[in-house]
Amino acid sequence: MAYNFKEEMNKPDRLTGGHRLCAGCGAGVAARAVLRALKKEDHAVIANATGCLEVSTFMYPYTAWKDSFIHSAFENAGATLSGVEGAYNALRKRGKVNDTYKFIAFGGDGGTYDIGFQSLSGAMERGHDMVYVCYDNGAYMNTGIQRSSATPKYADTTTTPVGIDCTGKPQGRKELADIMAAHNIPYVAQTTFMGNFKDMHEKSEKAIYTKGAAFLNVLAPCPRGWRYSTEKLMEVCKLAVETCYWPLFEVIDGEWKLSYKPKKKLPIEEFLKIQGRFSHLFKPENKHLIEQIQEDVDRRWNALLKRCGEI
């Protein structure tokens, strides 16, 4: 079905307003956009690893979720939801459940790339009919902006603070979408919100309605951790894509497909300079650090182009 922006935006929100997420936060936007891809008649069970999204949308006895919601511990959202999906299948075989349910887990990069990786990997390997959505904000934002394995190189965090002897996080970021694709699951995609949400909506719909395990990696900036003005959320996402820091692609049954190729690839400085966590890189003595980041972005981008048959 062709994407109709007005029609999709007129759907009732399954994540309501009135939650406690910060202004300019990408997590709530990501959750709303994913859930908007559900058909009106379908129900959903949401599992949410501990993190910003969970603590801000579910404070007992209040919830911002209109679908069934399960708060999992930091490390086991994948295992929790795979168990629920298995129970649903058993009940359906016995004729005790007739409605159609979809199973969607949300977790930040701390609860996905790091602490929850084992249960996520297990759920994907077992092939449960579920979608795991990582809202990647590049650090442990909920507990004080500590570095994670999704934090980009040279970012200033509370555990890699910039100072005389430190220029930010010394390691590069993990490519989790690549790792998920290596599980040989039916669908993996990387996306973010820019423009009219078409890319994110179509990928969310594919992930939800593809039979079997699916994984979505969504860039979801954090204004506090990244230190950008709250109204610049969409601009930050757009620059991440246009600089090829966060390329848009999907892997369908092992076939890699590029979703977007910038007409004019922007230098990585355009993405970095809008964020306070990288302000130290623009001192004259740190110019070579930006050059290193650019080299890494170029290397990863060219590798992706080859995988997708673009070069």
Tab-separated table of C-alpha atoms in Angstrom:
chain	number	residue	atom	x	y	z
A	1	MET	CA	0.000	0.000	0.000
A	2	ALA	CA	1.316	3.454	-0.945
A	3	TYR	CA	2.339	5.671	1.979
A	4	ASN	CA	-0.190	8.419	2.684
A	5	PHE	CA	1.253	10.895	5.193
A	6	LYS	CA	-2.048	12.564	6.079
A	7	GLU	CA	-3.846	9.260	6.494
A	8	GLU	CA	-1.170	7.775	8.733
A	9	MET	CA	-0.905	10.899	10.897
A	10	ASN	CA	-4.657	10.852	11.439
A	11	LYS	CA	-4.490	7.440	13.081
A	12	PRO	CA	-5.081	7.535	16.870
A	13	ASP	CA	-1.782	7.484	18.758
A	14	ARG	CA	-1.062	4.249	20.604
A	15	LEU	CA	1.463	6.127	22.757
A	16	THR	CA	-0.415	9.080	24.193
A	17	GLY	CA	0.748	12.540	25.153
A	18	GLY	CA	1.229	13.452	28.777
A	19	HIS	CA	4.297	11.269	29.297
A	20	ARG	CA	7.432	12.630	30.937
A	21	LEU	CA	9.967	12.401	28.106
A	22	CYS	CA	12.084	15.515	27.589
A	23	ALA	CA	11.225	18.061	24.916
A	24	GLY	CA	13.229	17.248	21.802
A	25	CYS	CA	13.673	13.580	22.761
A	26	GLY	CA	13.709	11.069	19.915
A	27	ALA	CA	12.493	8.039	21.902
A	28	GLY	CA	8.814	8.988	22.009
A	29	VAL	CA	8.828	10.026	18.353
A	30	ALA	CA	10.345	6.653	17.441
A	31	ALA	CA	7.771	4.676	19.452
A	32	ARG	CA	4.834	6.613	17.982
A	33	ALA	CA	6.147	6.204	14.442
A	34	VAL	CA	6.642	2.445	14.798
A	35	LEU	CA	3.215	1.857	16.347
A	36	ARG	CA	1.538	3.955	13.661
A	37	ALA	CA	2.438	1.179	11.200
A	38	LEU	CA	0.056	-1.221	12.949
A	39	LYS	CA	-3.290	-1.871	11.295
A	40	LYS	CA	-6.176	-0.363	13.221
A	41	GLU	CA	-7.750	-3.747	13.882
A	42	ASP	CA	-4.584	-5.369	15.247
A	43	HIS	CA	-3.643	-5.452	18.909
A	44	ALA	CA	-0.091	-5.228	20.207
A	45	VAL	CA	1.860	-6.393	23.216
A	46	ILE	CA	4.696	-4.018	24.040
A	47	ALA	CA	7.753	-5.016	26.054
A	48	ASN	CA	10.032	-2.222	27.185
A	49	ALA	CA	13.473	-2.606	28.700
A	50	THR	CA	14.261	-0.263	31.574
A	51	GLY	CA	15.374	3.075	30.184
A	52	CYS	CA	14.229	6.600	29.357
A	53	LEU	CA	11.205	5.438	27.370
A	54	GLU	CA	9.992	3.091	30.092
A	55	VAL	CA	10.455	5.321	33.148
A	56	SER	CA	8.848	8.286	31.363
A	57	THR	CA	5.784	6.533	29.937
A	58	PHE	CA	4.854	4.059	32.667
A	59	MET	CA	4.755	5.138	36.299
A	60	TYR	CA	2.394	2.803	38.146
A	61	PRO	CA	-0.576	3.124	38.138
A	62	TYR	CA	-0.332	5.516	35.161
A	63	THR	CA	0.591	4.540	31.607
A	64	ALA	CA	0.868	6.369	28.281
A	65	TRP	CA	0.538	3.092	26.322
A	66	LYS	CA	-2.852	2.102	24.879
A	67	ASP	CA	-1.732	-1.459	24.089
A	68	SER	CA	-0.780	-4.173	26.571
A	69	PHE	CA	2.526	-3.179	28.163
A	70	ILE	CA	5.190	-5.155	30.025
A	71	HIS	CA	8.099	-3.482	31.779
A	72	SER	CA	11.095	-5.808	31.545
A	73	ALA	CA	14.349	-5.508	33.396
A	74	PHE	CA	17.252	-3.857	31.620
A	75	GLU	CA	18.646	-7.148	30.367
A	76	ASN	CA	15.691	-9.299	29.299
A	77	ALA	CA	13.172	-7.517	27.035
A	78	GLY	CA	13.936	-9.952	24.208
A	79	ALA	CA	13.384	-12.987	26.434
A	80	THR	CA	10.239	-11.542	28.001
A	81	LEU	CA	8.526	-10.819	24.700
A	82	SER	CA	9.570	-14.101	23.115
A	83	GLY	CA	7.924	-15.887	26.052
A	84	VAL	CA	4.715	-13.896	25.575
A	85	GLU	CA	4.718	-14.661	21.849
A	86	GLY	CA	5.128	-18.362	22.621
A	87	ALA	CA	2.251	-18.294	25.112
A	88	TYR	CA	0.029	-16.526	22.563
A	89	ASN	CA	0.714	-19.210	19.956
A	90	ALA	CA	-0.143	-21.945	22.460
A	91	LEU	CA	-3.409	-20.253	23.458
A	92	ARG	CA	-4.345	-19.659	19.848
A	93	LYS	CA	-3.865	-23.348	19.005
A	94	ARG	CA	-6.262	-24.210	21.822
A	95	GLY	CA	-8.828	-21.747	20.516
A	96	LYS	CA	-8.620	-19.530	23.605
A	97	VAL	CA	-7.417	-16.429	21.690
A	98	ASN	CA	-8.859	-15.298	18.370
A	99	ASP	CA	-7.666	-11.700	18.006
A	100	THR	CA	-4.523	-10.867	16.055
A	101	TYR	CA	-1.672	-9.646	18.235
A	102	LYS	CA	1.702	-8.267	17.219
A	103	PHE	CA	4.692	-8.333	19.545
A	104	ILE	CA	7.032	-5.336	19.717
A	105	ALA	CA	9.925	-4.715	22.105
A	106	PHE	CA	11.560	-1.345	22.667
A	107	GLY	CA	14.958	-0.777	24.229
A	108	GLY	CA	17.583	1.940	24.285
A	109	ASP	CA	21.122	1.251	23.148
A	110	GLY	CA	22.216	0.457	26.710
A	111	GLY	CA	19.535	-2.212	27.026
A	112	THR	CA	20.087	-3.459	23.473
A	113	TYR	CA	23.707	-3.111	22.357
A	114	ASP	CA	25.056	-3.960	25.810
A	115	ILE	CA	23.085	-5.291	28.785
A	116	GLY	CA	20.221	-6.864	26.828
A	117	PHE	CA	22.231	-8.214	23.918
A	118	GLN	CA	22.236	-11.839	25.096
A	119	SER	CA	18.430	-12.140	25.364
A	120	LEU	CA	17.974	-10.168	22.125
A	121	SER	CA	20.334	-12.475	20.263
A	122	GLY	CA	18.569	-15.528	21.666
A	123	ALA	CA	15.129	-14.288	20.640
A	124	MET	CA	16.332	-13.499	17.125
A	125	GLU	CA	18.139	-16.832	16.752
A	126	ARG	CA	15.016	-18.738	17.843
A	127	GLY	CA	12.989	-16.912	15.192
A	128	HIS	CA	10.107	-15.642	17.312
A	129	ASP	CA	7.501	-13.680	15.371
A	130	MET	CA	8.336	-10.345	16.988
A	131	VAL	CA	9.984	-7.010	16.314
A	132	TYR	CA	12.762	-5.587	18.472
A	133	VAL	CA	13.143	-1.821	18.126
A	134	CYS	CA	16.293	-0.163	19.416
A	135	TYR	CA	15.908	3.571	19.929
A	136	ASP	CA	19.597	4.453	19.725
A	137	ASN	CA	20.416	7.637	21.623
A	138	GLY	CA	24.082	6.820	21.885
A	139	ALA	CA	24.613	6.481	25.651
A	140	TYR	CA	23.016	5.442	28.954
A	141	MET	CA	20.931	8.614	29.079
A	142	ASN	CA	18.474	7.516	31.775
A	143	THR	CA	21.182	6.996	34.388
A	144	GLY	CA	23.370	10.021	33.712
A	145	ILE	CA	24.784	10.001	30.159
A	146	GLN	CA	27.387	7.237	30.561
A	147	ARG	CA	29.035	5.826	27.436
A	148	SER	CA	27.656	2.700	25.776
A	149	SER	CA	28.963	0.642	22.881
A	150	ALA	CA	26.704	2.759	20.648
A	151	THR	CA	28.424	5.988	21.711
A	152	PRO	CA	30.437	7.449	18.820
A	153	LYS	CA	34.156	8.000	19.047
A	154	TYR	CA	35.328	11.145	20.882
A	155	ALA	CA	31.890	11.915	22.341
A	156	ASP	CA	31.912	13.646	25.716
A	157	THR	CA	30.035	11.560	28.331
A	158	THR	CA	30.109	11.401	32.117
A	159	THR	CA	32.289	8.269	32.009
A	160	THR	CA	34.500	9.573	29.185
A	161	PRO	CA	34.690	13.240	30.235
A	162	VAL	CA	36.706	15.599	28.075
A	163	GLY	CA	39.709	17.032	29.910
A	164	ILE	CA	43.477	17.354	29.843
A	165	ASP	CA	44.011	13.613	29.467
A	166	CYS	CA	40.807	12.627	27.659
A	167	THR	CA	39.320	13.637	24.299
A	168	GLY	CA	36.078	11.746	24.852
A	169	LYS	CA	35.263	8.088	24.274
A	170	PRO	CA	38.357	6.465	22.728
A	171	GLN	CA	36.516	3.563	21.037
A	172	GLY	CA	34.294	3.579	17.967
A	173	ARG	CA	30.645	2.506	17.957
A	174	LYS	CA	29.326	-1.017	17.440
A	175	GLU	CA	27.393	-1.739	14.222
A	176	LEU	CA	24.446	-3.580	15.739
A	177	ALA	CA	22.349	-3.798	12.562
A	178	ASP	CA	25.211	-5.721	10.937
A	179	ILE	CA	25.284	-8.122	13.882
A	180	MET	CA	21.525	-8.669	13.717
A	181	ALA	CA	21.739	-9.335	9.971
A	182	ALA	CA	24.314	-12.027	10.763
A	183	HIS	CA	21.564	-13.873	12.680
A	184	ASN	CA	19.965	-14.621	9.272
A	185	ILE	CA	16.571	-13.295	10.331
A	186	PRO	CA	13.980	-12.269	7.715
A	187	TYR	CA	14.170	-8.510	8.230
A	188	VAL	CA	16.662	-5.953	9.564
A	189	ALA	CA	16.535	-2.223	8.927
A	190	GLN	CA	18.183	1.001	10.000
A	191	THR	CA	16.178	4.218	9.927
A	192	THR	CA	15.409	7.528	11.624
A	193	PHE	CA	12.829	10.282	11.338
A	194	MET	CA	13.304	12.942	8.716
A	195	GLY	CA	11.013	14.566	6.191
A	196	ASN	CA	7.585	12.911	6.109
A	197	PHE	CA	8.473	9.726	8.046
A	198	LYS	CA	8.036	7.622	4.898
A	199	ASP	CA	11.224	5.587	5.345
A	200	MET	CA	10.522	4.820	8.975
A	201	HIS	CA	6.860	3.996	8.413
A	202	GLU	CA	7.500	1.592	5.543
A	203	LYS	CA	10.275	-0.196	7.424
A	204	SER	CA	8.169	-0.453	10.578
A	205	GLU	CA	5.315	-1.939	8.569
A	206	LYS	CA	7.627	-4.483	6.942
A	207	ALA	CA	9.135	-5.415	10.307
A	208	ILE	CA	5.742	-5.880	11.982
A	209	TYR	CA	4.116	-7.830	9.159
A	210	THR	CA	7.069	-9.979	8.073
A	211	LYS	CA	6.657	-13.455	9.527
A	212	GLY	CA	9.452	-14.240	11.962
A	213	ALA	CA	12.023	-12.208	13.849
A	214	ALA	CA	12.728	-8.620	12.815
A	215	PHE	CA	14.995	-5.861	14.103
A	216	LEU	CA	14.797	-2.085	13.668
A	217	ASN	CA	17.635	0.241	14.625
A	218	VAL	CA	16.329	3.791	14.969
A	219	LEU	CA	18.536	6.818	15.561
A	220	ALA	CA	16.723	8.663	18.375
A	221	PRO	CA	18.764	11.703	19.502
A	222	CYS	CA	18.816	12.912	23.104
A	223	PRO	CA	18.926	16.696	23.671
A	224	ARG	CA	20.516	16.394	27.108
A	225	GLY	CA	23.212	13.906	26.178
A	226	TRP	CA	23.944	15.262	22.710
A	227	ARG	CA	23.450	18.879	23.810
A	228	TYR	CA	21.433	20.308	20.925
A	229	SER	CA	18.514	22.742	21.052
A	230	THR	CA	15.260	20.827	21.509
A	231	GLU	CA	13.681	22.184	18.328
A	232	LYS	CA	16.535	20.784	16.225
A	233	LEU	CA	15.661	17.099	16.622
A	234	MET	CA	14.718	16.597	12.969
A	235	GLU	CA	17.717	18.615	11.768
A	236	VAL	CA	20.104	16.434	13.773
A	237	CYS	CA	18.568	13.287	12.250
A	238	LYS	CA	18.741	14.720	8.744
A	239	LEU	CA	22.424	15.637	9.151
A	240	ALA	CA	23.184	12.141	10.472
A	241	VAL	CA	21.798	10.725	7.221
A	242	GLU	CA	23.210	13.320	4.831
A	243	THR	CA	26.733	12.893	6.254
A	244	CYS	CA	26.338	9.082	6.069
A	245	TYR	CA	27.016	8.765	9.789
A	246	TRP	CA	23.649	6.965	9.974
A	247	PRO	CA	22.892	5.410	6.575
A	248	LEU	CA	19.411	4.130	5.784
A	249	PHE	CA	19.256	0.526	4.607
A	250	GLU	CA	17.423	-2.764	5.029
A	251	VAL	CA	18.363	-6.434	4.845
A	252	ILE	CA	15.553	-8.623	3.493
A	253	ASP	CA	16.223	-12.368	3.701
A	254	GLY	CA	19.947	-11.673	3.549
A	255	GLU	CA	19.790	-9.208	0.643
A	256	TRP	CA	21.197	-5.765	1.476
A	257	LYS	CA	19.346	-2.765	0.011
A	258	LEU	CA	20.307	0.886	0.304
A	259	SER	CA	17.275	3.058	1.083
A	260	TYR	CA	18.800	6.491	0.515
A	261	LYS	CA	21.939	7.865	-1.115
A	262	PRO	CA	22.659	11.564	-0.558
A	263	LYS	CA	22.971	13.605	-3.737
A	264	LYS	CA	25.829	15.462	-2.087
A	265	LYS	CA	27.405	13.696	0.878
A	266	LEU	CA	28.057	16.313	3.569
A	267	PRO	CA	31.261	16.375	5.638
A	268	ILE	CA	30.919	14.893	9.117
A	269	GLU	CA	31.597	18.332	10.665
A	270	GLU	CA	28.016	19.315	9.775
A	271	PHE	CA	26.671	16.581	12.049
A	272	LEU	CA	29.216	17.119	14.819
A	273	LYS	CA	29.047	20.898	15.169
A	274	ILE	CA	25.337	20.965	16.040
A	275	GLN	CA	26.040	18.866	19.181
A	276	GLY	CA	27.714	20.144	22.329
A	277	ARG	CA	29.174	16.717	23.101
A	278	PHE	CA	31.617	17.264	20.218
A	279	SER	CA	32.443	20.939	20.801
A	280	HIS	CA	35.975	20.098	21.968
A	281	LEU	CA	36.776	18.637	18.543
A	282	PHE	CA	36.628	22.079	16.959
A	283	LYS	CA	39.646	23.368	18.846
A	284	PRO	CA	42.642	23.774	16.465
A	285	GLU	CA	44.653	21.066	18.230
A	286	ASN	CA	41.872	18.496	17.702
A	287	LYS	CA	41.372	18.888	13.960
A	288	HIS	CA	43.003	15.511	13.365
A	289	LEU	CA	40.311	13.829	15.494
A	290	ILE	CA	37.572	15.030	13.132
A	291	GLU	CA	39.645	13.715	10.244
A	292	GLN	CA	39.748	10.304	11.954
A	293	ILE	CA	35.966	10.302	12.356
A	294	GLN	CA	35.544	11.253	8.688
A	295	GLU	CA	37.814	8.409	7.612
A	296	ASP	CA	35.790	5.939	9.683
A	297	VAL	CA	32.465	7.208	8.280
A	298	ASP	CA	33.819	6.964	4.730
A	299	ARG	CA	35.108	3.443	5.312
A	300	ARG	CA	31.790	2.209	6.719
A	301	TRP	CA	29.790	3.974	3.996
A	302	ASN	CA	31.878	2.451	1.186
A	303	ALA	CA	31.570	-1.005	2.773
A	304	LEU	CA	27.772	-0.571	2.860
A	305	LEU	CA	27.672	0.556	-0.787
A	306	LYS	CA	29.548	-2.614	-1.770
A	307	ARG	CA	27.180	-4.827	0.238
A	308	CYS	CA	24.209	-3.191	-1.447
A	309	GLY	CA	25.697	-3.561	-4.928
A	310	GLU	CA	25.972	0.217	-5.398
A	311	ILE	CA	29.679	0.090	-6.339
